[in-house]
mmCIF file of C-alpha atoms and ligand atoms in Angstrom:
data_model
loop_
_atom_site.group_PDB
_atom_site.id
_atom_site.type_symbol
_atom_site.label_atom_id
_atom_site.label_comp_id
_atom_site.label_asym_id
_atom_site.label_seq_id
_atom_site.Cartn_x
_atom_site.Cartn_y
_atom_site.Cartn_z
ATOM 1 C CA MET X 1081 10.966 37.740 14.811
ATOM 2 C CA ALA X 1082 10.795 38.037 11.023
ATOM 3 C CA ARG X 1083 7.587 38.230 8.994
ATOM 4 C CA VAL X 1084 8.021 35.522 6.401
ATOM 5 C CA VAL X 1085 5.880 35.000 3.293
ATOM 6 C CA VAL X 1086 6.085 31.435 1.968
ATOM 7 C CA VAL X 1087 5.015 31.048 -1.661
ATOM 8 C CA GLY X 1088 3.659 27.536 -2.251
ATOM 9 C CA ALA X 1089 1.368 25.231 -0.299
ATOM 10 C CA GLY X 1090 2.800 21.903 -1.423
ATOM 11 C CA VAL X 1091 4.761 19.685 0.941
ATOM 12 C CA VAL X 1092 7.864 21.893 0.634
ATOM 13 C CA GLY X 1093 6.146 25.220 1.350
ATOM 14 C CA LEU X 1094 4.077 23.869 4.251
ATOM 15 C CA SER X 1095 7.069 22.112 5.867
ATOM 16 C CA CYS X 1096 9.089 25.332 5.597
ATOM 17 C CA ALA X 1097 6.182 27.244 7.152
ATOM 18 C CA VAL X 1098 6.020 24.853 10.117
ATOM 19 C CA ARG X 1099 9.787 24.967 10.722
ATOM 20 C CA LEU X 1100 9.855 28.766 10.505
ATOM 21 C CA GLN X 1101 7.011 29.004 13.017
ATOM 22 C CA GLN X 1102 8.849 26.592 15.316
ATOM 23 C CA ALA X 1103 11.794 29.001 15.103
ATOM 24 C CA GLY X 1104 9.493 31.791 16.287
ATOM 25 C CA HIS X 1105 8.702 33.599 13.021
ATOM 26 C CA GLN X 1106 5.349 34.950 11.849
ATOM 27 C CA VAL X 1107 4.475 33.067 8.653
ATOM 28 C CA ASP X 1108 1.898 33.653 5.905
ATOM 29 C CA VAL X 1109 1.552 31.164 3.049
ATOM 30 C CA ILE X 1110 0.399 32.285 -0.406
ATOM 31 C CA ALA X 1111 -0.435 29.756 -3.117
ATOM 32 C CA ARG X 1112 -2.186 29.504 -6.445
ATOM 33 C CA ASP X 1113 -3.195 25.901 -5.655
ATOM 34 C CA LEU X 1114 -4.309 24.918 -2.175
ATOM 35 C CA PRO X 1115 -2.595 21.872 -0.602
ATOM 36 C CA LEU X 1116 -4.922 19.175 -1.961
ATOM 37 C CA GLU X 1117 -4.648 20.619 -5.495
ATOM 38 C CA THR X 1118 -0.846 20.492 -5.674
ATOM 39 C CA THR X 1119 1.578 17.994 -7.199
ATOM 40 C CA SER X 1120 2.346 17.041 -3.607
ATOM 41 C CA ALA X 1121 -1.189 15.685 -3.211
ATOM 42 C CA VAL X 1122 -0.525 13.201 -6.050
ATOM 43 C CA ALA X 1123 2.719 11.808 -4.585
ATOM 44 C CA ALA X 1124 2.604 8.087 -3.784
ATOM 45 C CA ALA X 1125 4.243 8.961 -1.252
ATOM 46 C CA ILE X 1126 7.011 6.777 -0.079
ATOM 47 C CA TRP X 1127 10.255 8.061 1.434
ATOM 48 C CA TYR X 1128 12.662 7.389 -1.434
ATOM 49 C CA PRO X 1129 15.301 9.716 -2.937
ATOM 50 C CA TYR X 1130 14.297 9.748 -6.619
ATOM 51 C CA ARG X 1131 15.197 12.181 -9.399
ATOM 52 C CA ALA X 1132 16.796 14.785 -7.148
ATOM 53 C CA LEU X 1133 20.386 16.033 -6.973
ATOM 54 C CA PRO X 1134 23.063 16.775 -5.797
ATOM 55 C CA VAL X 1135 23.863 13.454 -4.160
ATOM 56 C CA GLU X 1136 25.476 14.714 -0.941
ATOM 57 C CA ARG X 1137 22.865 17.342 -0.043
ATOM 58 C CA VAL X 1138 20.008 15.063 -1.104
ATOM 59 C CA THR X 1139 21.342 12.229 1.085
ATOM 60 C CA ALA X 1140 21.611 14.560 4.091
ATOM 61 C CA TRP X 1141 18.140 16.098 3.559
ATOM 62 C CA SER X 1142 16.675 12.612 3.036
ATOM 63 C CA ALA X 1143 18.209 11.293 6.264
ATOM 64 C CA ALA X 1144 16.879 14.250 8.250
ATOM 65 C CA THR X 1145 13.409 13.794 6.739
ATOM 66 C CA TYR X 1146 13.456 10.048 7.438
ATOM 67 C CA ASN X 1147 14.002 10.748 11.130
ATOM 68 C CA GLU X 1148 11.332 13.437 11.298
ATOM 69 C CA LEU X 1149 8.729 11.307 9.488
ATOM 70 C CA ALA X 1150 9.578 8.276 11.633
ATOM 71 C CA GLY X 1151 8.767 10.456 14.667
ATOM 72 C CA LEU X 1152 5.499 11.681 13.117
ATOM 73 C CA ALA X 1153 4.491 8.075 12.348
ATOM 74 C CA LYS X 1154 3.892 7.584 16.085
ATOM 75 C CA ASP X 1155 0.781 9.764 15.700
ATOM 76 C CA PRO X 1156 -1.741 8.162 13.270
ATOM 77 C CA ASP X 1157 -3.446 11.554 12.735
ATOM 78 C CA THR X 1158 -0.434 12.711 10.698
ATOM 79 C CA GLY X 1159 -1.096 10.188 7.894
ATOM 80 C CA VAL X 1160 2.494 8.890 8.182
ATOM 81 C CA ARG X 1161 3.201 5.187 8.736
ATOM 82 C CA MET X 1162 6.395 3.146 8.803
ATOM 83 C CA VAL X 1163 6.030 0.361 6.230
ATOM 84 C CA GLU X 1164 8.427 -2.373 5.204
ATOM 85 C CA GLY X 1165 8.899 -3.131 1.533
ATOM 86 C CA THR X 1166 11.165 -4.475 -1.158
ATOM 87 C CA GLU X 1167 13.023 -2.972 -4.091
ATOM 88 C CA LEU X 1168 13.889 -5.526 -6.787
ATOM 89 C CA HIS X 1169 16.419 -5.418 -9.650
ATOM 90 C CA ARG X 1170 16.828 -7.411 -12.852
ATOM 91 C CA GLN X 1171 20.621 -7.427 -12.553
ATOM 92 C CA PRO X 1172 23.133 -7.561 -9.696
ATOM 93 C CA THR X 1173 23.127 -4.081 -8.166
ATOM 94 C CA PRO X 1174 25.324 -2.452 -5.495
ATOM 95 C CA ASP X 1175 23.759 -0.758 -2.454
ATOM 96 C CA PRO X 1176 21.899 2.440 -3.381
ATOM 97 C CA TRP X 1177 23.797 5.749 -3.217
ATOM 98 C CA TRP X 1178 21.493 6.940 -0.413
ATOM 99 C CA ARG X 1179 22.210 3.826 1.731
ATOM 100 C CA SER X 1180 23.506 5.914 4.662
ATOM 101 C CA ALA X 1181 20.156 7.746 4.948
ATOM 102 C CA VAL X 1182 18.262 4.662 6.209
ATOM 103 C CA PRO X 1183 19.029 2.846 9.467
ATOM 104 C CA ALA X 1184 18.910 -0.669 7.955
ATOM 105 C CA LEU X 1185 18.785 -2.287 4.533
ATOM 106 C CA THR X 1186 18.676 -6.066 4.159
ATOM 107 C CA ARG X 1187 19.564 -7.887 0.950
ATOM 108 C CA VAL X 1188 16.877 -10.312 -0.257
ATOM 109 C CA THR X 1189 18.026 -13.790 -1.154
ATOM 110 C CA ALA X 1190 14.894 -15.267 -2.749
ATOM 111 C CA MET X 1191 12.856 -13.414 -5.352
ATOM 112 C CA PRO X 1192 10.583 -14.203 -8.305
ATOM 113 C CA PRO X 1193 11.903 -14.004 -11.903
ATOM 114 C CA PRO X 1194 12.833 -11.764 -13.724
ATOM 115 C CA TYR X 1195 14.458 -10.329 -10.586
ATOM 116 C CA VAL X 1196 17.912 -11.403 -9.416
ATOM 117 C CA ASP X 1197 18.790 -8.829 -6.740
ATOM 118 C CA GLY X 1198 17.128 -6.504 -4.273
ATOM 119 C CA TRP X 1199 16.783 -5.228 -0.736
ATOM 120 C CA THR X 1200 14.203 -4.688 1.942
ATOM 121 C CA PHE X 1201 13.902 -1.699 4.228
ATOM 122 C CA ARG X 1202 11.414 0.052 6.463
ATOM 123 C CA THR X 1203 10.480 3.506 5.337
ATOM 124 C CA PRO X 1204 7.837 6.187 5.900
ATOM 125 C CA VAL X 1205 4.757 6.001 3.673
ATOM 126 C CA VAL X 1206 2.819 9.250 3.718
ATOM 127 C CA GLU X 1207 -0.882 9.441 2.852
ATOM 128 C CA MET X 1208 -0.633 12.860 1.284
ATOM 129 C CA PRO X 1209 -4.254 14.036 1.525
ATOM 130 C CA LEU X 1210 -4.187 13.369 5.294
ATOM 131 C CA TYR X 1211 -0.655 14.679 5.766
ATOM 132 C CA LEU X 1212 -1.177 17.918 3.823
ATOM 133 C CA ARG X 1213 -4.295 18.595 5.915
ATOM 134 C CA TRP X 1214 -2.279 17.899 9.065
ATOM 135 C CA LEU X 1215 0.531 20.240 7.965
ATOM 136 C CA THR X 1216 -1.997 22.967 7.123
ATOM 137 C CA THR X 1217 -3.549 22.635 10.578
ATOM 138 C CA GLN X 1218 -0.092 22.968 12.158
ATOM 139 C CA VAL X 1219 0.445 26.224 10.252
ATOM 140 C CA THR X 1220 -2.926 27.775 11.050
ATOM 141 C CA GLU X 1221 -3.004 26.645 14.705
ATOM 142 C CA ALA X 1222 0.369 28.330 15.215
ATOM 143 C CA GLY X 1223 -1.120 31.624 13.965
ATOM 144 C CA GLY X 1224 -0.140 31.374 10.291
ATOM 145 C CA THR X 1225 -2.418 32.067 7.344
ATOM 146 C CA LEU X 1226 -2.992 30.369 3.979
ATOM 147 C CA THR X 1227 -4.254 32.540 1.125
ATOM 148 C CA ARG X 1228 -5.071 31.530 -2.425
ATOM 149 C CA MET X 1229 -3.346 33.901 -4.831
ATOM 150 C CA ALA X 1230 -1.650 33.406 -8.206
ATOM 151 C CA LEU X 1231 1.432 35.591 -8.331
ATOM 152 C CA GLY X 1232 3.032 37.024 -11.466
ATOM 153 C CA GLY X 1233 6.358 37.559 -9.687
ATOM 154 C CA PRO X 1234 7.842 37.338 -6.192
ATOM 155 C CA PRO X 1235 5.505 38.976 -3.651
ATOM 156 C CA VAL X 1236 6.421 42.251 -2.021
ATOM 157 C CA GLY X 1237 5.955 42.480 1.741
ATOM 158 C CA GLY X 1238 7.301 40.845 4.855
ATOM 159 C CA ASP X 1239 10.984 40.664 5.735
ATOM 160 C CA VAL X 1240 11.739 37.425 3.928
ATOM 161 C CA VAL X 1241 10.085 35.547 1.045
ATOM 162 C CA VAL X 1242 10.563 31.776 0.793
ATOM 163 C CA ASN X 1243 9.990 30.655 -2.765
ATOM 164 C CA ALA X 1244 8.654 27.090 -2.549
ATOM 165 C CA SER X 1245 6.669 27.280 -5.769
ATOM 166 C CA GLY X 1246 7.873 24.044 -7.397
ATOM 167 C CA LEU X 1247 7.334 24.257 -11.153
ATOM 168 C CA GLY X 1248 6.034 27.804 -10.600
ATOM 169 C CA ALA X 1249 9.674 28.882 -10.162
ATOM 170 C CA ARG X 1250 9.904 28.949 -13.944
ATOM 171 C CA LEU X 1251 7.932 32.179 -13.629
ATOM 172 C CA LEU X 1252 8.597 33.376 -10.086
ATOM 173 C CA ALA X 1253 12.384 32.903 -10.219
ATOM 174 C CA GLU X 1254 12.634 33.200 -14.007
ATOM 175 C CA ASP X 1255 14.299 29.786 -13.953
ATOM 176 C CA PRO X 1256 13.782 27.777 -17.160
ATOM 177 C CA THR X 1257 15.862 24.878 -15.776
ATOM 178 C CA VAL X 1258 12.861 23.716 -13.696
ATOM 179 C CA ALA X 1259 10.842 21.417 -15.941
ATOM 180 C CA PRO X 1260 7.993 18.951 -15.526
ATOM 181 C CA VAL X 1261 8.514 15.219 -15.268
ATOM 182 C CA ARG X 1262 5.018 13.860 -15.694
ATOM 183 C CA GLY X 1263 3.935 11.067 -13.378
ATOM 184 C CA GLN X 1264 0.744 9.083 -13.882
ATOM 185 C CA VAL X 1265 -0.644 6.808 -11.166
ATOM 186 C CA LEU X 1266 -3.776 4.785 -10.564
ATOM 187 C CA TYR X 1267 -5.437 3.776 -7.351
ATOM 188 C CA VAL X 1268 -6.918 0.333 -6.765
ATOM 189 C CA GLU X 1269 -9.000 -0.928 -3.878
ATOM 190 C CA GLN X 1270 -7.023 -2.162 -0.881
ATOM 191 C CA PHE X 1271 -6.892 -5.976 -1.161
ATOM 192 C CA GLY X 1272 -4.897 -6.665 1.977
ATOM 193 C CA LEU X 1273 -1.498 -5.453 0.756
ATOM 194 C CA GLU X 1274 0.758 -4.504 3.668
ATOM 195 C CA ARG X 1275 4.174 -4.023 2.009
ATOM 196 C CA TRP X 1276 5.356 -1.630 -0.694
ATOM 197 C CA TRP X 1277 7.131 -2.937 -3.825
ATOM 198 C CA LEU X 1278 9.397 -1.138 -6.231
ATOM 199 C CA ASP X 1279 11.144 -2.109 -9.470
ATOM 200 C CA GLY X 1280 14.560 -0.467 -9.183
ATOM 201 C CA GLU X 1281 15.024 -0.173 -12.944
ATOM 202 C CA GLY X 1282 11.887 1.663 -13.885
ATOM 203 C CA PRO X 1283 9.265 3.945 -12.445
ATOM 204 C CA THR X 1284 7.166 0.964 -11.295
ATOM 205 C CA TYR X 1285 5.907 0.901 -7.717
ATOM 206 C CA VAL X 1286 3.043 -0.351 -5.592
ATOM 207 C CA VAL X 1287 2.360 1.481 -2.336
ATOM 208 C CA PRO X 1288 -0.306 0.348 0.163
ATOM 209 C CA ARG X 1289 -2.324 2.981 2.007
ATOM 210 C CA SER X 1290 -5.116 2.492 4.542
ATOM 211 C CA HIS X 1291 -8.033 2.480 2.067
ATOM 212 C CA ASP X 1292 -6.391 1.995 -1.335
ATOM 213 C CA VAL X 1293 -3.154 1.057 -3.105
ATOM 214 C CA VAL X 1294 -1.204 3.510 -5.298
ATOM 215 C CA VAL X 1295 0.165 1.943 -8.485
ATOM 216 C CA GLY X 1296 2.695 3.803 -10.600
ATOM 217 C CA GLY X 1297 4.058 5.113 -12.670
ATOM 218 C CA THR X 1298 5.648 7.103 -15.425
ATOM 219 C CA ASP X 1299 8.387 9.720 -15.667
ATOM 220 C CA ASP X 1300 7.934 11.625 -18.929
ATOM 221 C CA GLU X 1301 10.369 14.513 -19.142
ATOM 222 C CA GLY X 1302 9.082 17.832 -20.449
ATOM 223 C CA GLU X 1303 5.504 16.563 -20.668
ATOM 224 C CA TRP X 1304 2.863 19.035 -19.410
ATOM 225 C CA SER X 1305 -0.415 17.107 -19.840
ATOM 226 C CA ARG X 1306 -2.268 16.474 -16.600
ATOM 227 C CA THR X 1307 -4.858 14.265 -18.262
ATOM 228 C CA PRO X 1308 -4.529 10.552 -17.389
ATOM 229 C CA ASP X 1309 -4.056 8.361 -20.464
ATOM 230 C CA PRO X 1310 -5.964 5.014 -20.386
ATOM 231 C CA ALA X 1311 -3.362 3.134 -22.482
ATOM 232 C CA THR X 1312 -0.598 4.325 -20.149
ATOM 233 C CA ALA X 1313 -2.655 3.189 -17.141
ATOM 234 C CA ALA X 1314 -3.011 -0.296 -18.656
ATOM 235 C CA ARG X 1315 0.772 -0.514 -19.182
ATOM 236 C CA ILE X 1316 1.456 0.650 -15.606
ATOM 237 C CA LEU X 1317 -0.841 -2.028 -14.242
ATOM 238 C CA GLU X 1318 0.794 -4.695 -16.401
ATOM 239 C CA ARG X 1319 4.296 -3.708 -15.185
ATOM 240 C CA ALA X 1320 3.198 -3.496 -11.562
ATOM 241 C CA ALA X 1321 1.540 -6.922 -11.702
ATOM 242 C CA VAL X 1322 4.998 -8.444 -12.214
ATOM 243 C CA LEU X 1323 5.768 -7.194 -8.686
ATOM 244 C CA VAL X 1324 2.329 -7.865 -7.166
ATOM 245 C CA PRO X 1325 0.308 -10.404 -9.231
ATOM 246 C CA GLU X 1326 -2.898 -9.755 -7.193
ATOM 247 C CA LEU X 1327 -3.156 -6.401 -8.984
ATOM 248 C CA THR X 1328 -4.616 -8.098 -12.066
ATOM 249 C CA ARG X 1329 -7.795 -8.798 -10.044
ATOM 250 C CA ALA X 1330 -7.989 -5.504 -8.105
ATOM 251 C CA ARG X 1331 -10.727 -2.954 -8.818
ATOM 252 C CA VAL X 1332 -9.406 0.335 -10.212
ATOM 253 C CA LEU X 1333 -10.790 3.325 -8.309
ATOM 254 C CA ARG X 1334 -9.317 6.381 -10.091
ATOM 255 C CA HIS X 1335 -6.415 7.834 -12.078
ATOM 256 C CA LYS X 1336 -4.221 10.881 -11.449
ATOM 257 C CA VAL X 1337 -1.325 12.784 -12.984
ATOM 258 C CA GLY X 1338 1.191 15.081 -11.298
ATOM 259 C CA LEU X 1339 4.027 17.157 -12.745
ATOM 260 C CA ARG X 1340 7.222 16.682 -10.735
ATOM 261 C CA PRO X 1341 9.231 19.924 -10.460
ATOM 262 C CA ALA X 1342 12.560 18.596 -11.763
ATOM 263 C CA ARG X 1343 15.782 20.581 -11.979
ATOM 264 C CA PRO X 1344 19.425 19.598 -12.570
ATOM 265 C CA ALA X 1345 19.877 20.286 -8.817
ATOM 266 C CA VAL X 1346 17.496 21.322 -6.039
ATOM 267 C CA ARG X 1347 17.783 25.091 -5.566
ATOM 268 C CA LEU X 1348 18.044 25.895 -1.876
ATOM 269 C CA GLU X 1349 19.862 29.180 -1.405
ATOM 270 C CA GLU X 1350 19.387 32.853 -0.707
ATOM 271 C CA ASP X 1351 18.883 34.984 -3.826
ATOM 272 C CA ARG X 1352 21.918 37.184 -4.363
ATOM 273 C CA ASP X 1353 19.956 39.914 -6.171
ATOM 274 C CA VAL X 1354 20.406 42.759 -3.668
ATOM 275 C CA SER X 1355 18.046 45.056 -5.607
ATOM 276 C CA ARG X 1356 15.051 43.134 -4.209
ATOM 277 C CA PRO X 1357 13.022 44.942 -1.513
ATOM 278 C CA HIS X 1358 13.479 42.040 0.937
ATOM 279 C CA ARG X 1359 15.422 38.810 1.286
ATOM 280 C CA VAL X 1360 14.356 35.888 -0.947
ATOM 281 C CA ILE X 1361 15.237 32.275 -0.172
ATOM 282 C CA HIS X 1362 14.612 29.741 -2.914
ATOM 283 C CA CYS X 1363 13.615 26.151 -2.150
ATOM 284 C CA TYR X 1364 12.377 24.370 -5.271
ATOM 285 C CA GLY X 1365 13.237 21.747 -7.877
ATOM 286 C CA HIS X 1366 12.747 18.659 -5.690
ATOM 287 C CA GLY X 1367 11.874 16.395 -8.643
ATOM 288 C CA GLY X 1368 10.542 13.013 -7.573
ATOM 289 C CA ALA X 1369 11.540 13.432 -3.939
ATOM 290 C CA GLY X 1370 9.765 16.467 -2.481
ATOM 291 C CA VAL X 1371 8.268 14.467 0.375
ATOM 292 C CA THR X 1372 11.573 12.660 0.990
ATOM 293 C CA LEU X 1373 13.520 15.929 1.219
ATOM 294 C CA SER X 1374 10.876 18.115 2.845
ATOM 295 C CA TRP X 1375 12.012 18.319 6.483
ATOM 296 C CA GLY X 1376 15.714 18.399 5.706
ATOM 297 C CA CYS X 1377 15.165 21.309 3.345
ATOM 298 C CA ALA X 1378 12.751 23.092 5.694
ATOM 299 C CA THR X 1379 15.313 22.965 8.497
ATOM 300 C CA GLU X 1380 17.965 24.460 6.201
ATOM 301 C CA VAL X 1381 15.576 27.198 5.049
ATOM 302 C CA ALA X 1382 14.860 28.110 8.679
ATOM 303 C CA ALA X 1383 18.619 28.235 9.363
ATOM 304 C CA LEU X 1384 19.096 30.591 6.388
ATOM 305 C CA VAL X 1385 16.292 32.880 7.600
ATOM 306 C CA GLY X 1386 18.021 32.973 10.981
ATOM 307 C CA PRO X 1387 16.870 33.256 14.582
ATOM 308 C CA ALA X 1388 13.653 35.044 15.582
HETATM 309 C C1 FAD F 839 3.036 10.495 -9.535
HETATM 310 C C2 FAD F 839 3.991 11.103 -8.539
HETATM 311 C C3 FAD F 839 4.478 10.315 -7.510
HETATM 312 C C4 FAD F 839 5.379 10.859 -6.603
HETATM 313 N N1 FAD F 839 5.818 10.074 -5.587
HETATM 314 C C5 FAD F 839 6.681 10.586 -4.685
HETATM 315 C C6 FAD F 839 7.122 9.793 -3.608
HETATM 316 O O1 FAD F 839 6.743 8.625 -3.471
HETATM 317 N N2 FAD F 839 7.994 10.345 -2.712
HETATM 318 C C7 FAD F 839 8.432 11.637 -2.836
HETATM 319 O O2 FAD F 839 9.219 12.083 -1.999
HETATM 320 N N3 FAD F 839 8.009 12.409 -3.843
HETATM 321 C C8 FAD F 839 7.154 11.919 -4.771
HETATM 322 N N4 FAD F 839 6.735 12.690 -5.823
HETATM 323 C C9 FAD F 839 7.343 14.021 -6.012
HETATM 324 C C10 FAD F 839 6.675 15.069 -5.160
HETATM 325 O O3 FAD F 839 5.287 15.030 -5.380
HETATM 326 C C11 FAD F 839 7.227 16.456 -5.511
HETATM 327 O O4 FAD F 839 8.626 16.464 -5.429
HETATM 328 C C12 FAD F 839 6.671 17.474 -4.522
HETATM 329 O O5 FAD F 839 5.267 17.452 -4.569
HETATM 330 C C13 FAD F 839 7.176 18.874 -4.784
HETATM 331 O O6 FAD F 839 6.599 19.682 -3.797
HETATM 332 P P1 FAD F 839 6.569 21.251 -3.892
HETATM 333 O O7 FAD F 839 5.927 21.729 -2.639
HETATM 334 O O8 FAD F 839 7.913 21.756 -4.255
HETATM 335 O O9 FAD F 839 5.651 21.562 -5.178
HETATM 336 P P2 FAD F 839 4.081 21.524 -5.388
HETATM 337 O O10 FAD F 839 3.428 20.449 -4.630
HETATM 338 O O11 FAD F 839 3.899 21.532 -6.866
HETATM 339 O O12 FAD F 839 3.579 22.905 -4.803
HETATM 340 C C14 FAD F 839 3.920 24.119 -5.417
HETATM 341 C C15 FAD F 839 3.088 25.233 -4.809
HETATM 342 O O13 FAD F 839 3.508 26.475 -5.383
HETATM 343 C C16 FAD F 839 2.354 27.185 -5.807
HETATM 344 N N5 FAD F 839 2.658 28.099 -6.912
HETATM 345 C C17 FAD F 839 3.283 27.827 -8.080
HETATM 346 N N6 FAD F 839 3.301 28.932 -8.861
HETATM 347 C C18 FAD F 839 2.674 29.910 -8.167
HETATM 348 C C19 FAD F 839 2.364 31.266 -8.433
HETATM 349 N N7 FAD F 839 2.694 31.867 -9.590
HETATM 350 N N8 FAD F 839 1.700 31.989 -7.486
HETATM 351 C C20 FAD F 839 1.345 31.414 -6.306
HETATM 352 N N9 FAD F 839 1.596 30.120 -6.010
HETATM 353 C C21 FAD F 839 2.256 29.374 -6.921
HETATM 354 C C22 FAD F 839 1.423 26.062 -6.258
HETATM 355 O O14 FAD F 839 0.106 26.554 -6.410
HETATM 356 C C23 FAD F 839 1.594 25.091 -5.100
HETATM 357 O O15 FAD F 839 0.817 25.489 -4.001
HETATM 358 C C24 FAD F 839 5.814 12.196 -6.731
HETATM 359 C C25 FAD F 839 5.297 12.992 -7.745
HETATM 360 C C26 FAD F 839 4.394 12.457 -8.653
HETATM 361 C C27 FAD F 839 3.840 13.332 -9.736
#
């Protein structure tokens, strides 16, 4: 059994912690922001491979996560549900590059203008506040700990450190290639919406949850502000109402911003710096798909750490 310190309590760090515990390791999680304060808590969160590379690894991680989340959806306490929805396009579009990661995808034949193409599929929708609480409970009930601590560098201690610090890897891994892609969303009251909708050409999506509907979004590269902008919110709502006209009458409940940890490619590998006092495995840079990649990546991290 290894003593593993996981840095980061977002969806990536917590999923890694659970998988490592399942493999028999002793796991302690350290994080500057607790789960409900992370970018992960802002995610919409629909299973959808968005702004994450490389294609082959992302497709494989996404497929593995789809299966895991579909299993978790059988237990309502997890906050995961399988929901059908539609992605629409304004021009004829081939099947998405991640097509093989979902069991079925059906082309739509009738759609409102300005859309001319699209597809429907069933996918996990994850209510992040519930799900992050559920993941945290899994970690602590299996004997793990969660400690708030802002680190100035990789922690010392344990046999292995898993660096799941998202944007924090700019500091903790001295990696300037991780950069924020700002996403703003608003939440409206649930008005009976049961399907998700997505505009394939832009960051426009509408995701129903049990008590509200998430409406997004934006993807501003290199933008660090976490303050919601009212004019941006109005434009998001206008774009989203093309997909779901009822949104024009829905009551707005609140606004949020999250900074996606984007990187030219997800970094999931063991650090080759042998001067470190213990092994370090990096798992960060999941961009707009941290939820979608979480279980696939966590399984690979556990394989890298090795057997207990
Ligand atoms: C508006 C929006 C909508 C999104 N929608 C979706 C979606 O529908 N589907 C999807 O799959 N993804 C979605 N995403 C993307 C997803 O939220 C991210 O990819 C995911 O949250 C990344 O998770 P993470 O655990 O790597 O990072 P984070 O959630 O950011 O967690 C990082 C953790 O590391 C800790 N940390 C950082 N630095 C330090 C330090 N120095 N010391 C100690 N701890 C540190 C932080 O405190 C935090 O606990 C969305 C994102 C946004 C903003």
